[in-house]
PDB file of C-alpha atoms in Angstrom:
ATOM      1  CA  UNK A  18       0.001  -0.006   0.003  1.00 82.00           C
ATOM      2  CA  UNK A  19       0.936   3.642  -0.416  1.00 74.00           C
ATOM      3  CA  UNK A  20       1.807   5.905   2.474  1.00 72.00           C
ATOM      4  CA  UNK A  21      -0.680   8.730   2.737  1.00 60.00           C
ATOM      5  CA  UNK A  22       2.038  11.392   2.791  1.00 53.00           C
ATOM      6  CA  UNK A  23       2.478  10.414  -0.832  1.00 37.00           C
ATOM      7  CA  UNK A  24       4.410  12.861  -2.991  1.00 35.00           C
ATOM      8  CA  UNK A  25       3.890  12.576  -6.720  1.00 33.00           C
ATOM      9  CA  UNK A  26       7.571  11.856  -7.339  1.00 33.00           C
ATOM     10  CA  UNK A  27       8.281   9.999  -4.101  1.00 31.00           C
ATOM     11  CA  UNK A  28       9.946   6.614  -4.042  1.00 30.00           C
ATOM     12  CA  UNK A  29      10.315   6.125  -0.301  1.00 31.00           C
ATOM     13  CA  UNK A  30       7.372   4.742   1.649  1.00 34.00           C
ATOM     14  CA  UNK A  31       7.298   6.293   5.089  1.00 33.00           C
ATOM     15  CA  UNK A  32       4.658   6.599   7.761  1.00 41.00           C
ATOM     16  CA  UNK A  33       1.792   8.987   6.922  1.00 44.00           C
ATOM     17  CA  UNK A  34       2.047  12.436   8.418  1.00 46.00           C
ATOM     18  CA  UNK A  35      -0.837  13.827  10.453  1.00 45.00           C
ATOM     19  CA  UNK A  36      -2.435  16.980   9.143  1.00 43.00           C
ATOM     20  CA  UNK A  37      -1.802  20.412  10.487  1.00 36.00           C
ATOM     21  CA  UNK A  38      -5.275  21.006  11.849  1.00 35.00           C
ATOM     22  CA  UNK A  39      -6.268  24.630  12.417  1.00 35.00           C
ATOM     23  CA  UNK A  40      -7.622  25.659  15.781  1.00 33.00           C
ATOM     24  CA  UNK A  41     -11.396  25.605  16.020  1.00 34.00           C
ATOM     25  CA  UNK A  42     -13.443  28.557  17.308  1.00 34.00           C
ATOM     26  CA  UNK A  43     -13.277  28.747  21.083  1.00 32.00           C
ATOM     27  CA  UNK A  44     -17.052  28.621  21.501  1.00 32.00           C
ATOM     28  CA  UNK A  45     -17.238  25.285  19.731  1.00 32.00           C
ATOM     29  CA  UNK A  46     -14.257  23.609  21.340  1.00 32.00           C
ATOM     30  CA  UNK A  47     -13.922  24.974  24.864  1.00 34.00           C
ATOM     31  CA  UNK A  48     -14.536  21.759  26.802  1.00 30.00           C
ATOM     32  CA  UNK A  49     -12.817  19.550  24.247  1.00 33.00           C
ATOM     33  CA  UNK A  50      -9.774  21.831  24.251  1.00 35.00           C
ATOM     34  CA  UNK A  51      -9.600  21.668  28.029  1.00 31.00           C
ATOM     35  CA  UNK A  52      -9.580  17.881  27.809  1.00 30.00           C
ATOM     36  CA  UNK A  53      -6.686  17.977  25.355  1.00 35.00           C
ATOM     37  CA  UNK A  54      -4.760  20.611  27.290  1.00 36.00           C
ATOM     38  CA  UNK A  55      -5.141  18.572  30.448  1.00 31.00           C
ATOM     39  CA  UNK A  56      -3.230  15.793  28.736  1.00 40.00           C
ATOM     40  CA  UNK A  57      -6.142  13.364  28.886  1.00 46.00           C
ATOM     41  CA  UNK A  58      -6.522  10.630  26.274  1.00 56.00           C
ATOM     42  CA  UNK A  59     -10.172  10.151  27.268  1.00 61.00           C
ATOM     43  CA  UNK A  60     -12.679  11.278  24.657  1.00 61.00           C
ATOM     44  CA  UNK A  61     -15.683  13.303  25.851  1.00 60.00           C
ATOM     45  CA  UNK A  62     -18.948  11.456  26.287  1.00 54.00           C
ATOM     46  CA  UNK A  63     -21.252  10.759  23.375  1.00 53.00           C
ATOM     47  CA  UNK A  64     -23.618  13.514  24.507  1.00 51.00           C
ATOM     48  CA  UNK A  65     -21.014  16.216  23.888  1.00 52.00           C
ATOM     49  CA  UNK A  66     -21.137  16.426  20.109  1.00 58.00           C
ATOM     50  CA  UNK A  67     -18.963  19.519  19.588  1.00 75.00           C
ATOM     51  CA  UNK A  68     -16.636  18.441  22.390  1.00 90.00           C
ATOM     52  CA  UNK A  69     -16.123  15.066  20.718  1.00 91.00           C
ATOM     53  CA  UNK A  70     -15.496  16.659  17.365  1.00 94.00           C
ATOM     54  CA  UNK A  71     -12.927  18.985  18.911  1.00 94.00           C
ATOM     55  CA  UNK A  72     -11.264  16.016  20.624  1.00 94.00           C
ATOM     56  CA  UNK A  73     -11.218  14.072  17.335  1.00 94.00           C
ATOM     57  CA  UNK A  74      -9.742  17.051  15.501  1.00 94.00           C
ATOM     58  CA  UNK A  75      -6.884  17.317  17.971  1.00 94.00           C
ATOM     59  CA  UNK A  76      -6.380  13.546  18.132  1.00 94.00           C
ATOM     60  CA  UNK A  77      -6.084  13.182  14.361  1.00 95.00           C
ATOM     61  CA  UNK A  78      -3.465  15.938  14.377  1.00 92.00           C
ATOM     62  CA  UNK A  79      -1.542  13.970  17.023  1.00 92.00           C
ATOM     63  CA  UNK A  80      -1.759  10.528  15.380  1.00 90.00           C
ATOM     64  CA  UNK A  81       1.812  10.714  14.114  1.00 82.00           C
ATOM     65  CA  UNK A  82       2.917  10.929  17.776  1.00 85.00           C
ATOM     66  CA  UNK A  83       0.225   8.667  19.249  1.00 82.00           C
ATOM     67  CA  UNK A  84      -0.630   6.028  16.616  1.00 82.00           C
ATOM     68  CA  UNK A  85      -2.237   3.831  19.285  1.00 84.00           C
ATOM     69  CA  UNK A  86      -5.008   6.431  19.555  1.00 89.00           C
ATOM     70  CA  UNK A  87      -6.197   5.470  16.071  1.00 93.00           C
ATOM     71  CA  UNK A  88      -8.838   3.001  17.231  1.00 95.00           C
ATOM     72  CA  UNK A  89     -10.361   5.471  19.695  1.00 95.00           C
ATOM     73  CA  UNK A  90     -10.375   8.310  17.139  1.00 96.00           C
ATOM     74  CA  UNK A  91     -12.185   6.129  14.613  1.00 97.00           C
ATOM     75  CA  UNK A  92     -14.680   4.998  17.249  1.00 96.00           C
ATOM     76  CA  UNK A  93     -15.488   8.607  18.140  1.00 96.00           C
ATOM     77  CA  UNK A  94     -15.827   9.617  14.493  1.00 97.00           C
ATOM     78  CA  UNK A  95     -18.088   6.608  13.843  1.00 97.00           C
ATOM     79  CA  UNK A  96     -20.372   7.814  16.633  1.00 95.00           C
ATOM     80  CA  UNK A  97     -20.469  11.355  15.244  1.00 95.00           C
ATOM     81  CA  UNK A  98     -21.206  10.098  11.720  1.00 96.00           C
ATOM     82  CA  UNK A  99     -23.905   7.732  12.990  1.00 96.00           C
ATOM     83  CA  UNK A 100     -25.776  10.844  14.132  1.00 94.00           C
ATOM     84  CA  UNK A 101     -24.801  13.075  11.204  1.00 95.00           C
ATOM     85  CA  UNK A 102     -23.742  10.915   8.214  1.00 95.00           C
ATOM     86  CA  UNK A 103     -22.984  13.945   6.030  1.00 94.00           C
ATOM     87  CA  UNK A 104     -20.965  15.866   8.626  1.00 96.00           C
ATOM     88  CA  UNK A 105     -18.258  17.265   6.358  1.00 96.00           C
ATOM     89  CA  UNK A 106     -15.530  17.781   8.919  1.00 96.00           C
ATOM     90  CA  UNK A 107     -16.074  14.368  10.513  1.00 97.00           C
ATOM     91  CA  UNK A 108     -15.924  12.718   7.093  1.00 97.00           C
ATOM     92  CA  UNK A 109     -12.635  14.468   6.332  1.00 97.00           C
ATOM     93  CA  UNK A 110     -11.178  13.471   9.679  1.00 97.00           C
ATOM     94  CA  UNK A 111     -12.328   9.883   9.118  1.00 98.00           C
ATOM     95  CA  UNK A 112     -10.721   9.736   5.680  1.00 97.00           C
ATOM     96  CA  UNK A 113      -7.461  10.868   7.207  1.00 96.00           C
ATOM     97  CA  UNK A 114      -7.528   8.882  10.465  1.00 97.00           C
ATOM     98  CA  UNK A 115      -8.580   5.569   8.933  1.00 97.00           C
ATOM     99  CA  UNK A 116      -5.884   5.919   6.286  1.00 96.00           C
ATOM    100  CA  UNK A 117      -3.108   6.619   8.778  1.00 95.00           C
ATOM    101  CA  UNK A 118      -4.163   3.990  11.270  1.00 96.00           C
ATOM    102  CA  UNK A 119      -4.691   1.409   8.548  1.00 96.00           C
ATOM    103  CA  UNK A 120      -1.168   2.036   7.284  1.00 94.00           C
ATOM    104  CA  UNK A 121       0.213   1.663  10.816  1.00 94.00           C
ATOM    105  CA  UNK A 122      -1.598  -1.651  11.302  1.00 95.00           C
ATOM    106  CA  UNK A 123      -0.256  -3.033   8.026  1.00 94.00           C
ATOM    107  CA  UNK A 124       3.247  -1.917   8.957  1.00 93.00           C
ATOM    108  CA  UNK A 125       2.693  -3.780  12.241  1.00 94.00           C
ATOM    109  CA  UNK A 126       1.834  -6.909  10.201  1.00 95.00           C
ATOM    110  CA  UNK A 127      -1.885  -6.739  10.945  1.00 95.00           C
ATOM    111  CA  UNK A 128      -3.275  -6.658   7.391  1.00 95.00           C
ATOM    112  CA  UNK A 129      -6.643  -8.105   8.360  1.00 95.00           C
ATOM    113  CA  UNK A 130      -7.214  -5.000  10.473  1.00 96.00           C
ATOM    114  CA  UNK A 131      -5.431  -2.489   8.261  1.00 96.00           C
ATOM    115  CA  UNK A 132      -6.931  -3.091   4.829  1.00 97.00           C
ATOM    116  CA  UNK A 133     -10.578  -2.701   5.963  1.00 97.00           C
ATOM    117  CA  UNK A 134      -9.598   0.725   7.288  1.00 97.00           C
ATOM    118  CA  UNK A 135      -8.363   1.672   3.812  1.00 98.00           C
ATOM    119  CA  UNK A 136     -11.849   0.860   2.528  1.00 98.00           C
ATOM    120  CA  UNK A 137     -13.374   2.889   5.359  1.00 98.00           C
ATOM    121  CA  UNK A 138     -11.132   5.829   4.505  1.00 98.00           C
ATOM    122  CA  UNK A 139     -12.174   5.687   0.850  1.00 98.00           C
ATOM    123  CA  UNK A 140     -15.878   5.515   1.783  1.00 98.00           C
ATOM    124  CA  UNK A 141     -15.450   8.659   3.857  1.00 98.00           C
ATOM    125  CA  UNK A 142     -13.665  10.376   0.972  1.00 98.00           C
ATOM    126  CA  UNK A 143     -16.445   9.463  -1.443  1.00 97.00           C
ATOM    127  CA  UNK A 144     -19.160  10.587   0.975  1.00 97.00           C
ATOM    128  CA  UNK A 145     -17.361  13.895   1.430  1.00 96.00           C
ATOM    129  CA  UNK A 146     -17.164  14.370  -2.327  1.00 95.00           C
ATOM    130  CA  UNK A 147     -20.849  13.552  -2.729  1.00 94.00           C
ATOM    131  CA  UNK A 148     -21.763  16.064   0.006  1.00 91.00           C
ATOM    132  CA  UNK A 149     -20.709  18.910  -2.261  1.00 89.00           C
ATOM    133  CA  UNK A 150     -18.282  20.304   0.294  1.00 90.00           C
ATOM    134  CA  UNK A 151     -14.735  21.056  -0.892  1.00 91.00           C
ATOM    135  CA  UNK A 152     -12.101  18.600   0.267  1.00 94.00           C
ATOM    136  CA  UNK A 153      -9.909  19.904   3.085  1.00 94.00           C
ATOM    137  CA  UNK A 154      -6.326  20.509   1.853  1.00 95.00           C
ATOM    138  CA  UNK A 155      -4.937  17.524   3.753  1.00 93.00           C
ATOM    139  CA  UNK A 156      -7.565  15.154   2.368  1.00 96.00           C
ATOM    140  CA  UNK A 157      -7.046  16.577  -1.121  1.00 95.00           C
ATOM    141  CA  UNK A 158      -3.335  15.887  -0.789  1.00 96.00           C
ATOM    142  CA  UNK A 159      -3.733  12.270   0.320  1.00 96.00           C
ATOM    143  CA  UNK A 160      -6.690  11.428  -1.947  1.00 97.00           C
ATOM    144  CA  UNK A 161      -4.435   9.670  -4.511  1.00 97.00           C
ATOM    145  CA  UNK A 162      -3.057   7.401  -1.781  1.00 97.00           C
ATOM    146  CA  UNK A 163      -6.534   6.764  -0.350  1.00 97.00           C
ATOM    147  CA  UNK A 164      -7.795   5.602  -3.752  1.00 98.00           C
ATOM    148  CA  UNK A 165      -4.638   3.617  -4.478  1.00 97.00           C
ATOM    149  CA  UNK A 166      -4.937   1.788  -1.159  1.00 97.00           C
ATOM    150  CA  UNK A 167      -8.612   1.144  -1.834  1.00 98.00           C
ATOM    151  CA  UNK A 168      -7.474  -0.536  -5.069  1.00 98.00           C
ATOM    152  CA  UNK A 169      -4.982  -2.641  -3.095  1.00 97.00           C
ATOM    153  CA  UNK A 170      -7.737  -3.722  -0.715  1.00 97.00           C
ATOM    154  CA  UNK A 171     -10.149  -4.702  -3.498  1.00 98.00           C
ATOM    155  CA  UNK A 172      -7.384  -6.604  -5.320  1.00 97.00           C
ATOM    156  CA  UNK A 173      -6.660  -8.647  -2.204  1.00 97.00           C
ATOM    157  CA  UNK A 174     -10.396  -9.326  -1.797  1.00 96.00           C
ATOM    158  CA  UNK A 175     -10.491 -10.696  -5.362  1.00 96.00           C
ATOM    159  CA  UNK A 176     -12.678  -7.854  -6.633  1.00 98.00           C
ATOM    160  CA  UNK A 177     -10.660  -7.034  -9.730  1.00 98.00           C
ATOM    161  CA  UNK A 178     -13.219  -4.753 -11.365  1.00 97.00           C
ATOM    162  CA  UNK A 179     -13.467  -2.444  -8.381  1.00 98.00           C
ATOM    163  CA  UNK A 180      -9.679  -2.563  -7.912  1.00 98.00           C
ATOM    164  CA  UNK A 181      -9.163  -1.374 -11.498  1.00 98.00           C
ATOM    165  CA  UNK A 182     -11.803   1.353 -11.064  1.00 98.00           C
ATOM    166  CA  UNK A 183     -10.197   2.622  -7.852  1.00 98.00           C
ATOM    167  CA  UNK A 184      -6.740   2.578  -9.391  1.00 97.00           C
ATOM    168  CA  UNK A 185      -7.999   4.545 -12.365  1.00 97.00           C
ATOM    169  CA  UNK A 186      -9.469   7.117  -9.956  1.00 97.00           C
ATOM    170  CA  UNK A 187      -6.164   7.287  -8.089  1.00 97.00           C
ATOM    171  CA  UNK A 188      -4.332   8.157 -11.285  1.00 95.00           C
ATOM    172  CA  UNK A 189      -7.014  10.747 -12.135  1.00 95.00           C
ATOM    173  CA  UNK A 190      -6.514  12.225  -8.652  1.00 95.00           C
ATOM    174  CA  UNK A 191      -2.770  12.603  -9.202  1.00 94.00           C
ATOM    175  CA  UNK A 192      -1.133   9.315  -8.287  1.00 95.00           C
ATOM    176  CA  UNK A 193       2.218   9.137 -10.138  1.00 93.00           C
ATOM    177  CA  UNK A 194       4.466   6.806  -8.160  1.00 94.00           C
ATOM    178  CA  UNK A 195       5.438   4.418 -10.951  1.00 93.00           C
ATOM    179  CA  UNK A 196       8.123   2.681  -8.928  1.00 92.00           C
ATOM    180  CA  UNK A 197       5.715   1.866  -6.110  1.00 94.00           C
ATOM    181  CA  UNK A 198       3.092   0.711  -8.596  1.00 95.00           C
ATOM    182  CA  UNK A 199       5.541  -1.639 -10.363  1.00 94.00           C
ATOM    183  CA  UNK A 200       6.601  -3.208  -7.060  1.00 94.00           C
ATOM    184  CA  UNK A 201       3.127  -3.470  -5.517  1.00 96.00           C
ATOM    185  CA  UNK A 202       2.615  -7.073  -4.392  1.00 95.00           C
ATOM    186  CA  UNK A 203      -1.093  -6.414  -3.792  1.00 96.00           C
ATOM    187  CA  UNK A 204      -1.621  -6.154  -7.579  1.00 97.00           C
ATOM    188  CA  UNK A 205      -0.176  -9.532  -8.542  1.00 96.00           C
ATOM    189  CA  UNK A 206      -3.623 -10.879  -9.402  1.00 96.00           C
ATOM    190  CA  UNK A 207      -4.217  -7.970 -11.810  1.00 97.00           C
ATOM    191  CA  UNK A 208      -1.008  -7.795 -13.816  1.00 95.00           C
ATOM    192  CA  UNK A 209      -2.112  -9.952 -16.757  1.00 96.00           C
ATOM    193  CA  UNK A 210      -5.335  -8.019 -17.313  1.00 97.00           C
ATOM    194  CA  UNK A 211      -5.518  -5.741 -20.338  1.00 97.00           C
ATOM    195  CA  UNK A 212      -7.196  -2.961 -18.355  1.00 97.00           C
ATOM    196  CA  UNK A 213      -4.389  -3.087 -15.796  1.00 97.00           C
ATOM    197  CA  UNK A 214      -1.803  -2.817 -18.566  1.00 96.00           C
ATOM    198  CA  UNK A 215      -3.634   0.215 -19.924  1.00 96.00           C
ATOM    199  CA  UNK A 216      -3.556   1.814 -16.482  1.00 96.00           C
ATOM    200  CA  UNK A 217       0.170   1.171 -16.393  1.00 95.00           C
ATOM    201  CA  UNK A 218       0.535   3.043 -19.674  1.00 95.00           C
ATOM    202  CA  UNK A 219      -1.483   5.932 -18.257  1.00 94.00           C
ATOM    203  CA  UNK A 220       0.685   5.995 -15.167  1.00 93.00           C
ATOM    204  CA  UNK A 221       3.875   6.030 -17.226  1.00 93.00           C
ATOM    205  CA  UNK A 222       2.480   8.960 -19.189  1.00 91.00           C
ATOM    206  CA  UNK A 223       1.483  10.771 -15.976  1.00 85.00           C
ATOM    207  CA  UNK A 224       4.878  10.104 -14.366  1.00 80.00           C
ATOM    208  CA  UNK A 225       6.832  11.287 -17.412  1.00 82.00           C
ATOM    209  CA  UNK A 226       4.532  14.124 -18.386  1.00 78.00           C
ATOM    210  CA  UNK A 227       3.858  12.685 -21.834  1.00 64.00           C
ATOM    211  CA  UNK A 228       0.456  12.230 -23.476  1.00 55.00           C
ATOM    212  CA  UNK A 229      -0.907   8.819 -24.419  1.00 51.00           C
ATOM    213  CA  UNK A 230      -4.151   8.342 -26.298  1.00 46.00           C
TER     214      UNK A 230
END
């Protein structure tokens, strides 16, 4: 899978970086901010909607330092989205958090836990797109990796058609890491397909800046 701090010309695969999350208005985050400032890892109760969102915002920003918080962050965001499925900020945070935590789990050799989170991240990205809200800059930046990792997940599940579709979307979104693509073990089941070979040609064109019809 691709790291979600993917650069278009990157060849190294390092841990995803957490976003730089702007401070929220004080009126919306007062209690949640006090929880964070107190050094507590405990999320506010389910009844405190804005407090939980503020906690999630800060926790996602800290995931690079506290990757073990990933499960709790995702649980809190799931609860928020269960009440407001189209909550734009929560969807963006979910896309980011599930991607980073999924990558960490796979790096920790827990693929059965990590790959489903890639699918969860992609669902959040798609829901955010469908909501009509603009993608936050961090989500926009990692969207190619989110879609690429969704393709990896579908390929491993044996769903070749959806894997190809996701990979095509990843290239459309700006994925250009040809070296990573060529070495990707998750795509072994796809390599003899004509549509996969065509995607490879598109990726070569994107990576080199040439135009292929």
